[in-house]
Amino acid sequence: MTPIGLGHYLVLSGALFCIGLVGVLTRRNALLVLLSIELILNSANLSFVAFSSQWGDVSGQVVVFFAMIVAAAEVTVGLAVVVICFRKKGSIDIEELRALKG
Amino acid sequence: MLEPFFFYLFSAGMLASALGVILSRSAIYSVLCLVSTMCLMAGIFVLLKAYFVATVLILVYAGAILVLFLFVVMLLDFRKVNFGWQGLGLSPFFAVAAAIALFIETVAATRSLRLAPPVSANIGTVESVGRVLFTRYVLPFELTSFLLLAAVVAVVVLAKKDAQL
């Protein structure tokens, strides 16, 4: 078997990104869109760690640490918004949340 | 010999779980599939010798952020909400075609890489990450505390009874 190199990890990261992309584009439930965004964020984390292991530079892992903090803040506020939308409109279907549409 | 075996095992599990996230018919199944994706990704991080971020992934991501998702899914009354595939945004054919095109581009780009073998230094330990985090990256580290404070203030304001969105 060929040794597992950087390319393998990057292809895996790209596959996860594409799966998350399909989830963001096609699902209509706001919670599932947020979950797919988390999947995309984690594919980026994986490629950061893969490059950090390739070059022996620990800065990639520090960036992953910061990305997790940012994801935590974003999920917190995003879920609060989803809860309020559900409370006001009774639905979290993104096709029905069009109050800002021009 | 062990490393390719674990890599393929973890990555197959991760791709299956990720497909479970986007294809599930209920939000709880999707959140649990994402939890299993995170656990398998922590396994891949350990293969890459990044022990600190693997632990932080399990503790913070799977243990706090996804549990928060589960709280929201379980506390809201979803009997009126349509979860299934019959309500779709962009037609799934075009989304899947675009994703497959992007994936083929990624594979083509990584095939053209000609790299030296990876540096085998033990850099993923808590000590080495902490040393860099508190010397070179101390300013972003302190700024993330402001970011979290802003998020907490935002949620407290939004959670008031007469919240106007």
mmCIF file of C-alpha atoms in Angstrom:
data_model
loop_
_atom_site.group_PDB
_atom_site.id
_atom_site.type_symbol
_atom_site.label_atom_id
_atom_site.label_comp_id
_atom_site.label_asym_id
_atom_site.label_seq_id
_atom_site.Cartn_x
_atom_site.Cartn_y
_atom_site.Cartn_z
ATOM 1 C CA MET A 1 0.000 0.000 0.000
ATOM 2 C CA THR A 2 1.252 3.478 -0.742
ATOM 3 C CA PRO A 3 2.094 5.389 2.439
ATOM 4 C CA ILE A 4 -0.567 7.835 3.514
ATOM 5 C CA GLY A 5 0.702 11.264 2.485
ATOM 6 C CA LEU A 6 -0.611 14.790 2.434
ATOM 7 C CA GLY A 7 -2.633 14.139 -0.714
ATOM 8 C CA HIS A 8 -4.794 11.524 0.966
ATOM 9 C CA TYR A 9 -5.746 13.900 3.752
ATOM 10 C CA LEU A 10 -6.460 16.715 1.308
ATOM 11 C CA VAL A 11 -8.734 14.508 -0.791
ATOM 12 C CA LEU A 12 -10.600 13.483 2.353
ATOM 13 C CA SER A 13 -10.932 17.135 3.355
ATOM 14 C CA GLY A 14 -12.233 17.991 -0.125
ATOM 15 C CA ALA A 15 -14.772 15.178 0.017
ATOM 16 C CA LEU A 16 -16.076 16.384 3.362
ATOM 17 C CA PHE A 17 -16.264 19.924 2.007
ATOM 18 C CA CYS A 18 -18.296 18.769 -0.992
ATOM 19 C CA ILE A 19 -20.685 16.766 1.180
ATOM 20 C CA GLY A 20 -21.202 19.798 3.424
ATOM 21 C CA LEU A 21 -21.716 21.960 0.340
ATOM 22 C CA VAL A 22 -24.507 19.696 -0.918
ATOM 23 C CA GLY A 23 -26.092 19.891 2.538
ATOM 24 C CA VAL A 24 -25.992 23.696 2.616
ATOM 25 C CA LEU A 25 -27.441 24.027 -0.879
ATOM 26 C CA THR A 26 -30.243 21.483 -0.728
ATOM 27 C CA ARG A 27 -31.649 21.210 2.767
ATOM 28 C CA ARG A 28 -34.430 23.587 3.756
ATOM 29 C CA ASN A 29 -34.274 23.169 7.510
ATOM 30 C CA ALA A 30 -32.194 25.952 9.071
ATOM 31 C CA LEU A 31 -30.671 23.585 11.658
ATOM 32 C CA LEU A 32 -29.468 21.221 8.956
ATOM 33 C CA VAL A 33 -27.914 24.121 7.070
ATOM 34 C CA LEU A 34 -26.011 25.065 10.245
ATOM 35 C CA LEU A 35 -24.852 21.463 10.669
ATOM 36 C CA SER A 36 -23.590 21.369 7.088
ATOM 37 C CA ILE A 37 -21.672 24.599 7.712
ATOM 38 C CA GLU A 38 -20.010 22.891 10.697
ATOM 39 C CA LEU A 39 -19.037 20.036 8.403
ATOM 40 C CA ILE A 40 -17.405 22.499 5.984
ATOM 41 C CA LEU A 41 -15.517 24.152 8.859
ATOM 42 C CA ASN A 42 -14.204 20.816 9.987
ATOM 43 C CA SER A 43 -12.998 19.890 6.542
ATOM 44 C CA ALA A 44 -10.892 23.069 6.631
ATOM 45 C CA ASN A 45 -9.610 22.081 10.085
ATOM 46 C CA LEU A 46 -8.529 18.723 8.715
ATOM 47 C CA SER A 47 -6.550 20.293 5.899
ATOM 48 C CA PHE A 48 -4.888 22.710 8.348
ATOM 49 C CA VAL A 49 -3.755 19.841 10.553
ATOM 50 C CA ALA A 50 -2.573 17.847 7.532
ATOM 51 C CA PHE A 51 -0.380 20.706 6.357
ATOM 52 C CA SER A 52 0.872 21.319 9.887
ATOM 53 C CA SER A 53 1.970 17.703 10.072
ATOM 54 C CA GLN A 54 3.590 17.919 6.629
ATOM 55 C CA TRP A 55 5.727 20.978 7.333
ATOM 56 C CA GLY A 56 6.321 20.347 11.036
ATOM 57 C CA ASP A 57 4.903 23.775 11.888
ATOM 58 C CA VAL A 58 2.557 23.898 14.845
ATOM 59 C CA SER A 59 0.847 27.106 13.664
ATOM 60 C CA GLY A 60 -1.686 25.045 11.689
ATOM 61 C CA GLN A 61 -2.903 23.452 14.886
ATOM 62 C CA VAL A 62 -3.138 26.856 16.582
ATOM 63 C CA VAL A 63 -5.348 28.020 13.689
ATOM 64 C CA VAL A 64 -7.534 24.948 14.209
ATOM 65 C CA PHE A 65 -7.871 25.891 17.871
ATOM 66 C CA PHE A 66 -8.988 29.402 16.934
ATOM 67 C CA ALA A 67 -11.366 28.070 14.280
ATOM 68 C CA MET A 68 -13.076 25.943 16.896
ATOM 69 C CA ILE A 69 -13.547 28.973 19.127
ATOM 70 C CA VAL A 70 -15.035 30.956 16.252
ATOM 71 C CA ALA A 71 -17.309 28.025 15.376
ATOM 72 C CA ALA A 72 -18.523 27.872 18.969
ATOM 73 C CA ALA A 73 -19.412 31.576 18.974
ATOM 74 C CA GLU A 74 -21.112 31.302 15.588
ATOM 75 C CA VAL A 75 -23.157 28.255 16.573
ATOM 76 C CA THR A 76 -24.277 29.945 19.764
ATOM 77 C CA VAL A 77 -25.614 33.032 18.035
ATOM 78 C CA GLY A 78 -26.995 31.048 15.068
ATOM 79 C CA LEU A 79 -28.974 28.732 17.301
ATOM 80 C CA ALA A 80 -30.347 31.675 19.286
ATOM 81 C CA VAL A 81 -31.568 33.197 16.003
ATOM 82 C CA VAL A 82 -33.144 29.877 14.963
ATOM 83 C CA VAL A 83 -34.965 29.599 18.290
ATOM 84 C CA ILE A 84 -36.368 33.108 17.938
ATOM 85 C CA CYS A 85 -37.469 32.466 14.356
ATOM 86 C CA PHE A 86 -39.263 29.358 15.504
ATOM 87 C CA ARG A 87 -40.876 31.242 18.357
ATOM 88 C CA LYS A 88 -42.100 34.064 16.108
ATOM 89 C CA LYS A 89 -43.089 32.223 12.956
ATOM 90 C CA GLY A 90 -43.529 28.628 14.027
ATOM 91 C CA SER A 91 -41.317 27.413 11.227
ATOM 92 C CA ILE A 92 -37.587 27.130 10.521
ATOM 93 C CA ASP A 93 -37.999 26.372 6.837
ATOM 94 C CA ILE A 94 -35.622 28.776 5.085
ATOM 95 C CA GLU A 95 -38.025 29.185 2.170
ATOM 96 C CA GLU A 96 -40.508 30.769 4.548
ATOM 97 C CA LEU A 97 -38.044 33.109 6.280
ATOM 98 C CA ARG A 98 -38.104 35.798 3.620
ATOM 99 C CA ALA A 99 -38.938 38.958 5.568
ATOM 100 C CA LEU A 100 -35.722 40.624 4.314
ATOM 101 C CA LYS A 101 -36.358 39.764 0.671
ATOM 102 C CA GLY A 102 -36.588 42.867 -1.503
ATOM 103 C CA MET B 1 1.015 -1.147 7.863
ATOM 104 C CA LEU B 2 -1.285 -0.062 10.623
ATOM 105 C CA GLU B 3 -1.464 3.553 9.560
ATOM 106 C CA PRO B 4 -3.105 3.028 6.134
ATOM 107 C CA PHE B 5 -5.559 0.589 7.706
ATOM 108 C CA PHE B 6 -6.664 3.111 10.327
ATOM 109 C CA PHE B 7 -6.702 5.941 7.825
ATOM 110 C CA TYR B 8 -9.023 4.098 5.438
ATOM 111 C CA LEU B 9 -11.197 2.857 8.280
ATOM 112 C CA PHE B 10 -11.615 6.305 9.811
ATOM 113 C CA SER B 11 -12.115 8.045 6.496
ATOM 114 C CA ALA B 12 -14.730 5.536 5.318
ATOM 115 C CA GLY B 13 -16.584 6.002 8.596
ATOM 116 C CA MET B 14 -16.267 9.771 8.324
ATOM 117 C CA LEU B 15 -17.655 9.878 4.786
ATOM 118 C CA ALA B 16 -20.526 7.603 5.739
ATOM 119 C CA SER B 17 -21.336 9.757 8.777
ATOM 120 C CA ALA B 18 -21.113 12.950 6.726
ATOM 121 C CA LEU B 19 -23.570 11.508 4.210
ATOM 122 C CA GLY B 20 -25.764 10.637 7.156
ATOM 123 C CA VAL B 21 -25.678 14.272 8.284
ATOM 124 C CA ILE B 22 -27.079 15.603 5.021
ATOM 125 C CA LEU B 23 -29.379 12.726 4.120
ATOM 126 C CA SER B 24 -31.129 12.075 7.436
ATOM 127 C CA ARG B 25 -34.835 12.522 7.724
ATOM 128 C CA SER B 26 -34.703 13.976 11.227
ATOM 129 C CA ALA B 27 -32.467 16.552 12.869
ATOM 130 C CA ILE B 28 -31.492 14.323 15.787
ATOM 131 C CA TYR B 29 -30.063 11.680 13.442
ATOM 132 C CA SER B 30 -28.098 14.409 11.668
ATOM 133 C CA VAL B 31 -26.622 15.753 14.907
ATOM 134 C CA LEU B 32 -25.653 12.270 16.062
ATOM 135 C CA CYS B 33 -24.058 11.538 12.690
ATOM 136 C CA LEU B 34 -22.045 14.743 13.036
ATOM 137 C CA VAL B 35 -20.938 13.656 16.527
ATOM 138 C CA SER B 36 -19.632 10.400 15.081
ATOM 139 C CA THR B 37 -17.921 12.352 12.275
ATOM 140 C CA MET B 38 -16.169 14.459 14.912
ATOM 141 C CA CYS B 39 -15.022 11.409 16.861
ATOM 142 C CA LEU B 40 -13.598 9.805 13.719
ATOM 143 C CA MET B 41 -11.925 13.070 12.790
ATOM 144 C CA ALA B 42 -10.278 13.097 16.220
ATOM 145 C CA GLY B 43 -8.933 9.660 15.312
ATOM 146 C CA ILE B 44 -7.493 11.078 12.081
ATOM 147 C CA PHE B 45 -5.921 13.936 14.033
ATOM 148 C CA VAL B 46 -4.214 11.399 16.303
ATOM 149 C CA LEU B 47 -2.885 9.676 13.157
ATOM 150 C CA LEU B 48 -1.418 13.056 12.197
ATOM 151 C CA LYS B 49 0.134 13.314 15.676
ATOM 152 C CA ALA B 50 -1.994 16.328 16.613
ATOM 153 C CA TYR B 51 -2.978 15.174 20.072
ATOM 154 C CA PHE B 52 -4.005 18.526 21.509
ATOM 155 C CA VAL B 53 -6.465 19.454 18.773
ATOM 156 C CA ALA B 54 -7.887 15.930 18.792
ATOM 157 C CA THR B 55 -8.716 16.264 22.474
ATOM 158 C CA VAL B 56 -10.069 19.791 22.067
ATOM 159 C CA LEU B 57 -12.224 18.571 19.164
ATOM 160 C CA ILE B 58 -13.859 15.932 21.338
ATOM 161 C CA LEU B 59 -14.217 18.161 24.380
ATOM 162 C CA VAL B 60 -15.338 21.388 22.721
ATOM 163 C CA TYR B 61 -16.945 20.357 19.448
ATOM 164 C CA ALA B 62 -18.571 17.019 20.160
ATOM 165 C CA GLY B 63 -18.990 17.717 23.836
ATOM 166 C CA ALA B 64 -20.318 21.277 23.858
ATOM 167 C CA ILE B 65 -21.279 22.630 20.449
ATOM 168 C CA LEU B 66 -23.124 19.545 19.219
ATOM 169 C CA VAL B 67 -24.753 19.045 22.609
ATOM 170 C CA LEU B 68 -26.034 22.618 22.224
ATOM 171 C CA PHE B 69 -27.479 21.603 18.855
ATOM 172 C CA LEU B 70 -29.149 18.646 20.518
ATOM 173 C CA PHE B 71 -30.644 20.914 23.193
ATOM 174 C CA VAL B 72 -32.181 23.156 20.551
ATOM 175 C CA VAL B 73 -33.488 20.201 18.538
ATOM 176 C CA MET B 74 -35.066 18.604 21.565
ATOM 177 C CA LEU B 75 -36.492 21.742 23.171
ATOM 178 C CA LEU B 76 -38.307 23.055 20.131
ATOM 179 C CA ASP B 77 -41.578 21.473 19.176
ATOM 180 C CA PHE B 78 -40.930 20.164 15.693
ATOM 181 C CA ARG B 79 -44.175 18.418 14.982
ATOM 182 C CA LYS B 80 -45.177 21.184 12.627
ATOM 183 C CA VAL B 81 -41.864 21.356 10.801
ATOM 184 C CA ASN B 82 -41.226 19.490 7.578
ATOM 185 C CA PHE B 83 -37.955 17.599 7.752
ATOM 186 C CA GLY B 84 -38.079 15.319 4.797
ATOM 187 C CA TRP B 85 -36.578 15.461 1.370
ATOM 188 C CA GLN B 86 -39.815 16.476 -0.312
ATOM 189 C CA GLY B 87 -39.098 20.085 0.554
ATOM 190 C CA LEU B 88 -35.859 21.034 -1.145
ATOM 191 C CA GLY B 89 -34.046 24.236 -1.904
ATOM 192 C CA LEU B 90 -31.786 24.192 -4.930
ATOM 193 C CA SER B 91 -32.506 21.151 -7.038
ATOM 194 C CA PRO B 92 -30.321 18.372 -5.648
ATOM 195 C CA PHE B 93 -29.111 17.350 -9.091
ATOM 196 C CA PHE B 94 -27.290 20.636 -9.671
ATOM 197 C CA ALA B 95 -25.915 20.756 -6.137
ATOM 198 C CA VAL B 96 -24.538 17.212 -6.402
ATOM 199 C CA ALA B 97 -23.122 17.925 -9.876
ATOM 200 C CA ALA B 98 -21.358 21.059 -8.607
ATOM 201 C CA ALA B 99 -19.995 19.177 -5.584
ATOM 202 C CA ILE B 100 -18.690 16.321 -7.751
ATOM 203 C CA ALA B 101 -17.024 18.805 -10.107
ATOM 204 C CA LEU B 102 -15.368 20.521 -7.138
ATOM 205 C CA PHE B 103 -14.217 17.172 -5.782
ATOM 206 C CA ILE B 104 -12.674 16.168 -9.114
ATOM 207 C CA GLU B 105 -10.825 19.508 -9.163
ATOM 208 C CA THR B 106 -9.516 18.808 -5.641
ATOM 209 C CA VAL B 107 -8.261 15.358 -6.595
ATOM 210 C CA ALA B 108 -6.589 16.743 -9.736
ATOM 211 C CA ALA B 109 -4.912 19.504 -7.732
ATOM 212 C CA THR B 110 -3.575 17.134 -5.090
ATOM 213 C CA ARG B 111 -2.331 14.685 -7.697
ATOM 214 C CA SER B 112 -0.029 17.337 -9.072
ATOM 215 C CA LEU B 113 1.691 17.865 -5.719
ATOM 216 C CA ARG B 114 5.315 16.812 -5.523
ATOM 217 C CA LEU B 115 6.258 17.062 -1.897
ATOM 218 C CA ALA B 116 9.097 16.042 0.352
ATOM 219 C CA PRO B 117 8.237 13.411 2.933
ATOM 220 C CA PRO B 118 6.575 14.881 6.005
ATOM 221 C CA VAL B 119 8.672 16.268 8.816
ATOM 222 C CA SER B 120 8.435 13.859 11.699
ATOM 223 C CA ALA B 121 8.676 16.181 14.654
ATOM 224 C CA ASN B 122 6.605 15.801 17.774
ATOM 225 C CA ILE B 123 4.810 19.090 17.529
ATOM 226 C CA GLY B 124 1.242 18.200 18.392
ATOM 227 C CA THR B 125 1.584 17.894 22.127
ATOM 228 C CA VAL B 126 -0.112 20.231 24.571
ATOM 229 C CA GLU B 127 3.234 21.691 25.564
ATOM 230 C CA SER B 128 4.340 22.659 22.078
ATOM 231 C CA VAL B 129 0.958 24.108 21.106
ATOM 232 C CA GLY B 130 0.752 26.004 24.374
ATOM 233 C CA ARG B 131 4.244 27.376 23.988
ATOM 234 C CA VAL B 132 3.395 28.874 20.594
ATOM 235 C CA LEU B 133 -0.105 29.917 21.631
ATOM 236 C CA PHE B 134 1.112 32.048 24.533
ATOM 237 C CA THR B 135 4.107 33.617 22.826
ATOM 238 C CA ARG B 136 3.552 34.108 19.101
ATOM 239 C CA TYR B 137 -0.235 34.049 19.052
ATOM 240 C CA VAL B 138 -1.084 35.657 22.357
ATOM 241 C CA LEU B 139 -2.860 38.610 20.723
ATOM 242 C CA PRO B 140 -5.395 36.503 18.757
ATOM 243 C CA PHE B 141 -5.793 34.383 21.854
ATOM 244 C CA GLU B 142 -6.801 37.390 23.927
ATOM 245 C CA LEU B 143 -9.015 38.690 21.132
ATOM 246 C CA THR B 144 -10.984 35.444 21.080
ATOM 247 C CA SER B 145 -12.021 36.234 24.635
ATOM 248 C CA PHE B 146 -13.653 39.409 23.282
ATOM 249 C CA LEU B 147 -15.315 37.351 20.571
ATOM 250 C CA LEU B 148 -16.802 34.979 23.108
ATOM 251 C CA LEU B 149 -17.921 37.904 25.255
ATOM 252 C CA ALA B 150 -19.689 39.409 22.242
ATOM 253 C CA ALA B 151 -21.388 36.087 21.535
ATOM 254 C CA VAL B 152 -22.588 35.784 25.136
ATOM 255 C CA VAL B 153 -23.957 39.338 25.147
ATOM 256 C CA ALA B 154 -25.709 38.703 21.829
ATOM 257 C CA VAL B 155 -27.389 35.546 23.075
ATOM 258 C CA VAL B 156 -28.483 37.157 26.351
ATOM 259 C CA VAL B 157 -30.046 40.052 24.433
ATOM 260 C CA LEU B 158 -31.731 37.709 21.965
ATOM 261 C CA ALA B 159 -33.095 35.433 24.657
ATOM 262 C CA LYS B 160 -35.186 38.100 26.376
ATOM 263 C CA LYS B 161 -38.912 37.483 26.354
ATOM 264 C CA ASP B 162 -39.895 40.380 24.117
ATOM 265 C CA ALA B 163 -37.007 39.963 21.707
ATOM 266 C CA GLN B 164 -37.482 41.745 18.392
ATOM 267 C CA LEU B 165 -35.419 40.070 15.699
#
